[in-house]
PDB file of C-alpha atoms in Angstrom:
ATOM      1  CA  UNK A   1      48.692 136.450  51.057  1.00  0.00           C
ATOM      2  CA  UNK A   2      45.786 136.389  53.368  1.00  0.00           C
ATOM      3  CA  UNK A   3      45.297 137.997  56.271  1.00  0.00           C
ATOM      4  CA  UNK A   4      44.663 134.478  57.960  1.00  0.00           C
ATOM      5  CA  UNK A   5      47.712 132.992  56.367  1.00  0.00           C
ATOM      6  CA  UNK A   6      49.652 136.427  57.484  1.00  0.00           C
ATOM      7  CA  UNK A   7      47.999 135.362  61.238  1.00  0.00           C
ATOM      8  CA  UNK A   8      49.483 131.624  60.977  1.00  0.00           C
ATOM      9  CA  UNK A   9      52.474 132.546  60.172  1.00  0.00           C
ATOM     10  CA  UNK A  10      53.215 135.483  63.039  1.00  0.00           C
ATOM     11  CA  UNK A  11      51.765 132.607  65.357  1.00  0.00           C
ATOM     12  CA  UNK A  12      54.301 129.563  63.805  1.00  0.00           C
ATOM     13  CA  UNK A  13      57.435 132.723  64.347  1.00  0.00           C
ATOM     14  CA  UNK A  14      56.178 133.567  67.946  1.00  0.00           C
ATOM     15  CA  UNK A  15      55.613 129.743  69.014  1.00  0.00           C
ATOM     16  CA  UNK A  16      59.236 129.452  67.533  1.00  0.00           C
ATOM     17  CA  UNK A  17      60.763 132.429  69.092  1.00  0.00           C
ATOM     18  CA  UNK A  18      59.350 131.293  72.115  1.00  0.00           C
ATOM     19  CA  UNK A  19      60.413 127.960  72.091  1.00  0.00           C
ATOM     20  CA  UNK A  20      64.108 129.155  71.484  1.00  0.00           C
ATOM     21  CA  UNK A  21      63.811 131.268  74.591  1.00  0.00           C
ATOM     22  CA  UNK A  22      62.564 128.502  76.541  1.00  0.00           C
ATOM     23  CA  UNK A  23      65.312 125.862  75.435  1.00  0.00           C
ATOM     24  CA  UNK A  24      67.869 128.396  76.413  1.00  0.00           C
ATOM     25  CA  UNK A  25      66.374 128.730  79.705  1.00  0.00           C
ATOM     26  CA  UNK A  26      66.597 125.571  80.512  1.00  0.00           C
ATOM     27  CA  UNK A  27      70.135 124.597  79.873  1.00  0.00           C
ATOM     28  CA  UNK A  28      70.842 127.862  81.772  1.00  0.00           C
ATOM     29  CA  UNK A  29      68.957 126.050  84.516  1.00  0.00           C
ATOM     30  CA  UNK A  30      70.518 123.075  84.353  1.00  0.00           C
ATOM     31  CA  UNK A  31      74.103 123.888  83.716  1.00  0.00           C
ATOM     32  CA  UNK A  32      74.857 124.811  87.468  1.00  0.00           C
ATOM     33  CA  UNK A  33      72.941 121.575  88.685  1.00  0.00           C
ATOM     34  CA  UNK A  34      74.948 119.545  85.980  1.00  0.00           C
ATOM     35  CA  UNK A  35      77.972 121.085  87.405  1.00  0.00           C
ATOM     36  CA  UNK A  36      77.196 120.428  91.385  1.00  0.00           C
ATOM     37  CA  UNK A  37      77.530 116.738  90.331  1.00  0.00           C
ATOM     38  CA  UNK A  38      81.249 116.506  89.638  1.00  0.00           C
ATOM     39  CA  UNK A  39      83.483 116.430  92.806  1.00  0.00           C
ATOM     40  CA  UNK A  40      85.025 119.372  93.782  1.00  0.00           C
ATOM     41  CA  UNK A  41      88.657 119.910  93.523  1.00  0.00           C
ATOM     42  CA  UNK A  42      88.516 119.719  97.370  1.00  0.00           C
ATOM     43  CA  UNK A  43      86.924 116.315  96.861  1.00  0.00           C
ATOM     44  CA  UNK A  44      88.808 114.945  94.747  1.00  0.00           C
ATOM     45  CA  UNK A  45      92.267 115.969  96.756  1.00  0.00           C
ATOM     46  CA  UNK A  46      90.480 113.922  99.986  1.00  0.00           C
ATOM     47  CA  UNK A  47      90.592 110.716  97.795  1.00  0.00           C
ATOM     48  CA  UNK A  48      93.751 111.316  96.193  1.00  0.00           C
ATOM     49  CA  UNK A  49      97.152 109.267  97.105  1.00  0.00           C
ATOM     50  CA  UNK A  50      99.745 110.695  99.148  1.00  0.00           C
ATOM     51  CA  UNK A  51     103.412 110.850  98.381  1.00  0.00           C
ATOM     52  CA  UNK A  52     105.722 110.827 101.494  1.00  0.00           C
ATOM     53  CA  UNK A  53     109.654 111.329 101.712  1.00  0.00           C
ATOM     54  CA  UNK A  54     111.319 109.205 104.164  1.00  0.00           C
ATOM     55  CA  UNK A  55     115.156 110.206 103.229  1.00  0.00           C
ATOM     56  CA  UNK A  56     115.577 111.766 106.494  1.00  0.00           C
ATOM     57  CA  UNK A  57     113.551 109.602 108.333  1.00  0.00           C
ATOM     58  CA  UNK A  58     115.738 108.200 111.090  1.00  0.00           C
ATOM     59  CA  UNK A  59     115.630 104.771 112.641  1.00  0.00           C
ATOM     60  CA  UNK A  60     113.115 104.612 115.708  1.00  0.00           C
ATOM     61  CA  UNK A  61     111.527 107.942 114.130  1.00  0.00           C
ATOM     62  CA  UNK A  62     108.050 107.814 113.105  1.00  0.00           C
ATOM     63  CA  UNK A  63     106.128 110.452 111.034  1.00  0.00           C
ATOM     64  CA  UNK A  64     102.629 111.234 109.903  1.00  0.00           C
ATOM     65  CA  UNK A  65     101.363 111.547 106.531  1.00  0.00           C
ATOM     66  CA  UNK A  66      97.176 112.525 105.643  1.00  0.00           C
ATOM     67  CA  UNK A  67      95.348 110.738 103.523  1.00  0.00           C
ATOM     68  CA  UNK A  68      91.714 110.975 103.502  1.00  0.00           C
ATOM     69  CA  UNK A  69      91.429 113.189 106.449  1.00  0.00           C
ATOM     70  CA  UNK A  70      93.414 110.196 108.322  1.00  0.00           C
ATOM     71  CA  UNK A  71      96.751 110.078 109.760  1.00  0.00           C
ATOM     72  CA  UNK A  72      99.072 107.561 108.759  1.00  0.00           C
ATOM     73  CA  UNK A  73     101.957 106.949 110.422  1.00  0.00           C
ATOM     74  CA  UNK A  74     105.202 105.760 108.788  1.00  0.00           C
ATOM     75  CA  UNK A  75     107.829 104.037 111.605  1.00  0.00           C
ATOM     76  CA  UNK A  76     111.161 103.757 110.633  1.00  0.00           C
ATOM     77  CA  UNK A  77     111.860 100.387 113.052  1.00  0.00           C
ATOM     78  CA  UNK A  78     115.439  99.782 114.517  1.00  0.00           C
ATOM     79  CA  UNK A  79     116.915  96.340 114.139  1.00  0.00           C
ATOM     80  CA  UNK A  80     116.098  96.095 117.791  1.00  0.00           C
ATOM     81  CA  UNK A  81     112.573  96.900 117.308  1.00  0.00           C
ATOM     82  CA  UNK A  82     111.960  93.947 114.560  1.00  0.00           C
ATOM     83  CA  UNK A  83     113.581  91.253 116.837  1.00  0.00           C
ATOM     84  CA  UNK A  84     110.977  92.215 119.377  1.00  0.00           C
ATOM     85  CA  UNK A  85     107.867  91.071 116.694  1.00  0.00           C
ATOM     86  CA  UNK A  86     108.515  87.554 116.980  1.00  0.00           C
ATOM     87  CA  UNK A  87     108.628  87.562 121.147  1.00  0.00           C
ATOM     88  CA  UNK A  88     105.552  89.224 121.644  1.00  0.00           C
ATOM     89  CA  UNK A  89     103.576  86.810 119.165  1.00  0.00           C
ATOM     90  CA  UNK A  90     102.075  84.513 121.733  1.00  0.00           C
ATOM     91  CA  UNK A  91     100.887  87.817 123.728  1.00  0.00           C
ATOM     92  CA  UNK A  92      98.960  88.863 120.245  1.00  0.00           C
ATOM     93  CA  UNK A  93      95.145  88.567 119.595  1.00  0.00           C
ATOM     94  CA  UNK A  94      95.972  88.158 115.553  1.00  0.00           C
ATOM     95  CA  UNK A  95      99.585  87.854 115.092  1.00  0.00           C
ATOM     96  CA  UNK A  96      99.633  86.453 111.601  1.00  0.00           C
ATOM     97  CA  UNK A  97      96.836  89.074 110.976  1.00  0.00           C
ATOM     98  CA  UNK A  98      94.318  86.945 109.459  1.00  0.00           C
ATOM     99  CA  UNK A  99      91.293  88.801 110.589  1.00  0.00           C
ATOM    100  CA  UNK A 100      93.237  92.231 109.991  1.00  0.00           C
ATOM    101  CA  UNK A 101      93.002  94.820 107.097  1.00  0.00           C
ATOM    102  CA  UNK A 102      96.106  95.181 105.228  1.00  0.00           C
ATOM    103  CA  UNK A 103      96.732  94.456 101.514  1.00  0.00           C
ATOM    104  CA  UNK A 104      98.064  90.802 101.003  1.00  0.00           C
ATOM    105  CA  UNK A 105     101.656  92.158 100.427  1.00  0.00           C
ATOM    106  CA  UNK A 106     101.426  93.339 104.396  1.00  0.00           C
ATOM    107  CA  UNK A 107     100.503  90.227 105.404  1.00  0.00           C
ATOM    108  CA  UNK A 108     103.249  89.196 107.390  1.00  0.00           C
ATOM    109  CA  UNK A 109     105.544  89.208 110.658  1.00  0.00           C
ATOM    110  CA  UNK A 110     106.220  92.930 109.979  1.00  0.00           C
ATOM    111  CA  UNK A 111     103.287  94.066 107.919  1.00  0.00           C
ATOM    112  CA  UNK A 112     104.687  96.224 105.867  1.00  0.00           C
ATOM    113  CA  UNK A 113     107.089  95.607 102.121  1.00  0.00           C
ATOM    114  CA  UNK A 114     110.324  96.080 103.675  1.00  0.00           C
ATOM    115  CA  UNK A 115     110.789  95.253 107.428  1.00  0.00           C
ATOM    116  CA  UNK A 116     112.121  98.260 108.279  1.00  0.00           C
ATOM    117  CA  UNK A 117     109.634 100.968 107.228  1.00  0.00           C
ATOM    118  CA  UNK A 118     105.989 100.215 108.995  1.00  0.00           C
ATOM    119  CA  UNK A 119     103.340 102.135 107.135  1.00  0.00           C
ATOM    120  CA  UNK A 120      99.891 101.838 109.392  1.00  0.00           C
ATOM    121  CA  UNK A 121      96.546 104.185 110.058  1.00  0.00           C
ATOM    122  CA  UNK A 122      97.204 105.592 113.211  1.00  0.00           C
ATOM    123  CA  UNK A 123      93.073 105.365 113.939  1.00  0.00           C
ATOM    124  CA  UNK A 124      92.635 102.680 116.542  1.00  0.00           C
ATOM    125  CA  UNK A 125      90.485  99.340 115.431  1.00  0.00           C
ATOM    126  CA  UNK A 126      87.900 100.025 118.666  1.00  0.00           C
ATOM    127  CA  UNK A 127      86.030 103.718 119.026  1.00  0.00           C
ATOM    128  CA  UNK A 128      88.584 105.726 116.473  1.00  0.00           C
ATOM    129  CA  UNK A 129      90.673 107.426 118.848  1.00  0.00           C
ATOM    130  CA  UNK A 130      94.123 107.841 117.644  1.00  0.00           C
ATOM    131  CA  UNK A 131      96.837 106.269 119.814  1.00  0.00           C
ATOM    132  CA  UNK A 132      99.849 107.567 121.120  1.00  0.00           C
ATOM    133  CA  UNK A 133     103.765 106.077 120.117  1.00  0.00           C
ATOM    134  CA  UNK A 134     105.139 104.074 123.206  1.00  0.00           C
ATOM    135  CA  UNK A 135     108.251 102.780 121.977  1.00  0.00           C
ATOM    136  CA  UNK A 136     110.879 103.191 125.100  1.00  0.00           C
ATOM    137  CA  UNK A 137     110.598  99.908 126.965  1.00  0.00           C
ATOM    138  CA  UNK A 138     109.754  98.914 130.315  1.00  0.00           C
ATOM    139  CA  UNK A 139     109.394 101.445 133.038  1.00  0.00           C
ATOM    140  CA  UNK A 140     110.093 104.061 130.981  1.00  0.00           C
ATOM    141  CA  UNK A 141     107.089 103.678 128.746  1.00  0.00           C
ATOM    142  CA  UNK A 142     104.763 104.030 131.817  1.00  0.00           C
ATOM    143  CA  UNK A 143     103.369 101.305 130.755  1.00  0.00           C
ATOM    144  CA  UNK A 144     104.972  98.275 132.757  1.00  0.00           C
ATOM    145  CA  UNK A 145     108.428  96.879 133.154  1.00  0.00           C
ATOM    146  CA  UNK A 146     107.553  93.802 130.517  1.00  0.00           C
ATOM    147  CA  UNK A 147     106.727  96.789 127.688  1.00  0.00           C
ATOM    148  CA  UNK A 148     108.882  95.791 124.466  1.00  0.00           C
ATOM    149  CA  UNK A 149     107.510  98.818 122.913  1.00  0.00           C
ATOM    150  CA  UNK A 150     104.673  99.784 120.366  1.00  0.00           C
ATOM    151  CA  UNK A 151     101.252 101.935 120.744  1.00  0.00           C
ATOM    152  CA  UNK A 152      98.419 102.801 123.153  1.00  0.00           C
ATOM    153  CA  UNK A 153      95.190 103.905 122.948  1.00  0.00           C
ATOM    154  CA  UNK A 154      94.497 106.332 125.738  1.00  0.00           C
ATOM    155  CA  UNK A 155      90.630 106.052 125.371  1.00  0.00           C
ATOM    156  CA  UNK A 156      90.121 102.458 126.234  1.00  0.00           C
ATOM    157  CA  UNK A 157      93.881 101.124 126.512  1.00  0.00           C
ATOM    158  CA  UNK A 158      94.089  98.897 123.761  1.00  0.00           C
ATOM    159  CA  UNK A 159      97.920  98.406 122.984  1.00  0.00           C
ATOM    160  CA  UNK A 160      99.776  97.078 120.096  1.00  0.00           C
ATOM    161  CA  UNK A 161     102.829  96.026 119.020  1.00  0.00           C
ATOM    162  CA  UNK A 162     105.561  97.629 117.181  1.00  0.00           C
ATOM    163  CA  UNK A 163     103.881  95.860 114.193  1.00  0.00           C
ATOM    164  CA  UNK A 164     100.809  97.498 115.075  1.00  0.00           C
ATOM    165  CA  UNK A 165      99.137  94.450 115.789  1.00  0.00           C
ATOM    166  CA  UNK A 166      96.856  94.141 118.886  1.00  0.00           C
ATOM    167  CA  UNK A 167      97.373  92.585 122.254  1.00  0.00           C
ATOM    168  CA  UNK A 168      94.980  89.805 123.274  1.00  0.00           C
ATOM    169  CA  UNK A 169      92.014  91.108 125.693  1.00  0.00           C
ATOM    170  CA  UNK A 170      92.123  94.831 124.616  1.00  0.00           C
ATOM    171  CA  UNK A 171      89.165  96.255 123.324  1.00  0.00           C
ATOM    172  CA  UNK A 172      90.514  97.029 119.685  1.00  0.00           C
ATOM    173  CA  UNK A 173      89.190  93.577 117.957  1.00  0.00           C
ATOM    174  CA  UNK A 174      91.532  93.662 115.080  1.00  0.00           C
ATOM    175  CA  UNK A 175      95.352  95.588 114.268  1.00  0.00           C
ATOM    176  CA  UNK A 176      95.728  99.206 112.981  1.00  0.00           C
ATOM    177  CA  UNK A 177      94.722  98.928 109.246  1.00  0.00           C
ATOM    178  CA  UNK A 178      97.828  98.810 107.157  1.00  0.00           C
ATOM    179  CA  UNK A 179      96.640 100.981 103.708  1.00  0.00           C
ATOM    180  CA  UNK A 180      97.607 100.627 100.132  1.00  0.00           C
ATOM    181  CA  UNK A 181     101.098 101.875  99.282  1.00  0.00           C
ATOM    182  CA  UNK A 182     104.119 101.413  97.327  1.00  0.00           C
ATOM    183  CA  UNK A 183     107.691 102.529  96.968  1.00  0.00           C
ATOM    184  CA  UNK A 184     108.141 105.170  94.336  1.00  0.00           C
ATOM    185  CA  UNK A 185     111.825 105.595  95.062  1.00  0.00           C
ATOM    186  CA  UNK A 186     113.924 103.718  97.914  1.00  0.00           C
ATOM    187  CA  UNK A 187     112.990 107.434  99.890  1.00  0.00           C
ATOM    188  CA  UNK A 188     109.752 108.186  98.544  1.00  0.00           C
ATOM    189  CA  UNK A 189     106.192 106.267 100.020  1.00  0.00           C
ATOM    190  CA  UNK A 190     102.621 106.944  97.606  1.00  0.00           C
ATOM    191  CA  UNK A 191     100.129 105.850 100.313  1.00  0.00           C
ATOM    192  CA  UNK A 192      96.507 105.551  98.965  1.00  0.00           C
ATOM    193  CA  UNK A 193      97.168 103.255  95.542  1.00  0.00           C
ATOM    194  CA  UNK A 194      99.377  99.634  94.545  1.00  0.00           C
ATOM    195  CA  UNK A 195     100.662  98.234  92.087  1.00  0.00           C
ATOM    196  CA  UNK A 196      98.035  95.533  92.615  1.00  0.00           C
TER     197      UNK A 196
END
């Protein structure tokens, strides 16, 4: 062998040995940035459903669930409470909620699968405050002797119904967003994902 073919082939194992070195460096490199891309388990618990138990929910008792950093309240309405949905109708801005968000099984008197269990964001349609439960009526609610019961916003005073569906001439322009959910169980709630 030469002592120029003896040169070539040093150079052809250094350009080689070099060239593994390099590779590796890279994917070392890359790896954490290819990691940073997936959502964190933190992430990925913000987006996730939430399951609720409502077995000792009792009737006129409302509780609050997260779900994506938002409350959502779940009302357990009286009989007395859903006979007051139809009188306050002509008093409503959207009473058949047709400029509303709420998936279409919601989209009704009550809002909500079964007329007893009202499952709404509790973030008001206006600035984003969160409103405050009002259900004693009349005087007692502080509200005014005419008060069937429902929310208020203490920001800007929008009110709404036990329904959660706005008055006319608040400054809320649509009802409390009713999100996806279904019945697991006849005491269990997953808010966040449908059937549908």
């Amino acid at each position: 062998m030469s002592k120029d073919q003896a040169l070539d082939d040093n150079r052809r194992q250094l350009l080689i040995a070099t060239s593994v070195v390099g590779g590796a460096g890279v994917v070392a490199a890359a790896a954490p940035f290819v990691a940073s891309l997936t959502p964190s388990e933190r992430a990925k618990a913000a987006g996730a459903p939430a399951e609720a138990d409502i077995s000792k929910l009792a009737p006129g008792e409302m509780m609050t669930v997260e779900w994506r950093g938002q409350p959502v309240w779940i009302l357990r309405r009286t009989e007395a409470m859903l006979a007051t949905l139809e009188e306050v109708e002509p008093q409503l801005a959207d009473p058949t909620s047709e400029k509303s968000v709420q998936p279409p099984y919601a989209k009704n008197r009550h809002r909500s699968i079964k007329p007893e269990y009202l499952v709404v964001i509790g973030i008001c349609t206006h600035l984003g405050c969160s409103p405050t439960a009002k259900f004693a009526k009349g005087e007692a609610s502080g509200i005014g002797k005419d008060w069937l019961g429902g929310y208020l916003c203490p920001c800007h005073g929008s009110r709404f119904d036990l329904a959660a569906r706005v008055f006319k001439s608040q400054p809320a322009p649509t009802n409390l967003t009713v999100p996806p959910h279904q019945y697991l169980t006849d005491t269990k709630i997953l808010i966040g994902e449908d059937k549908a």
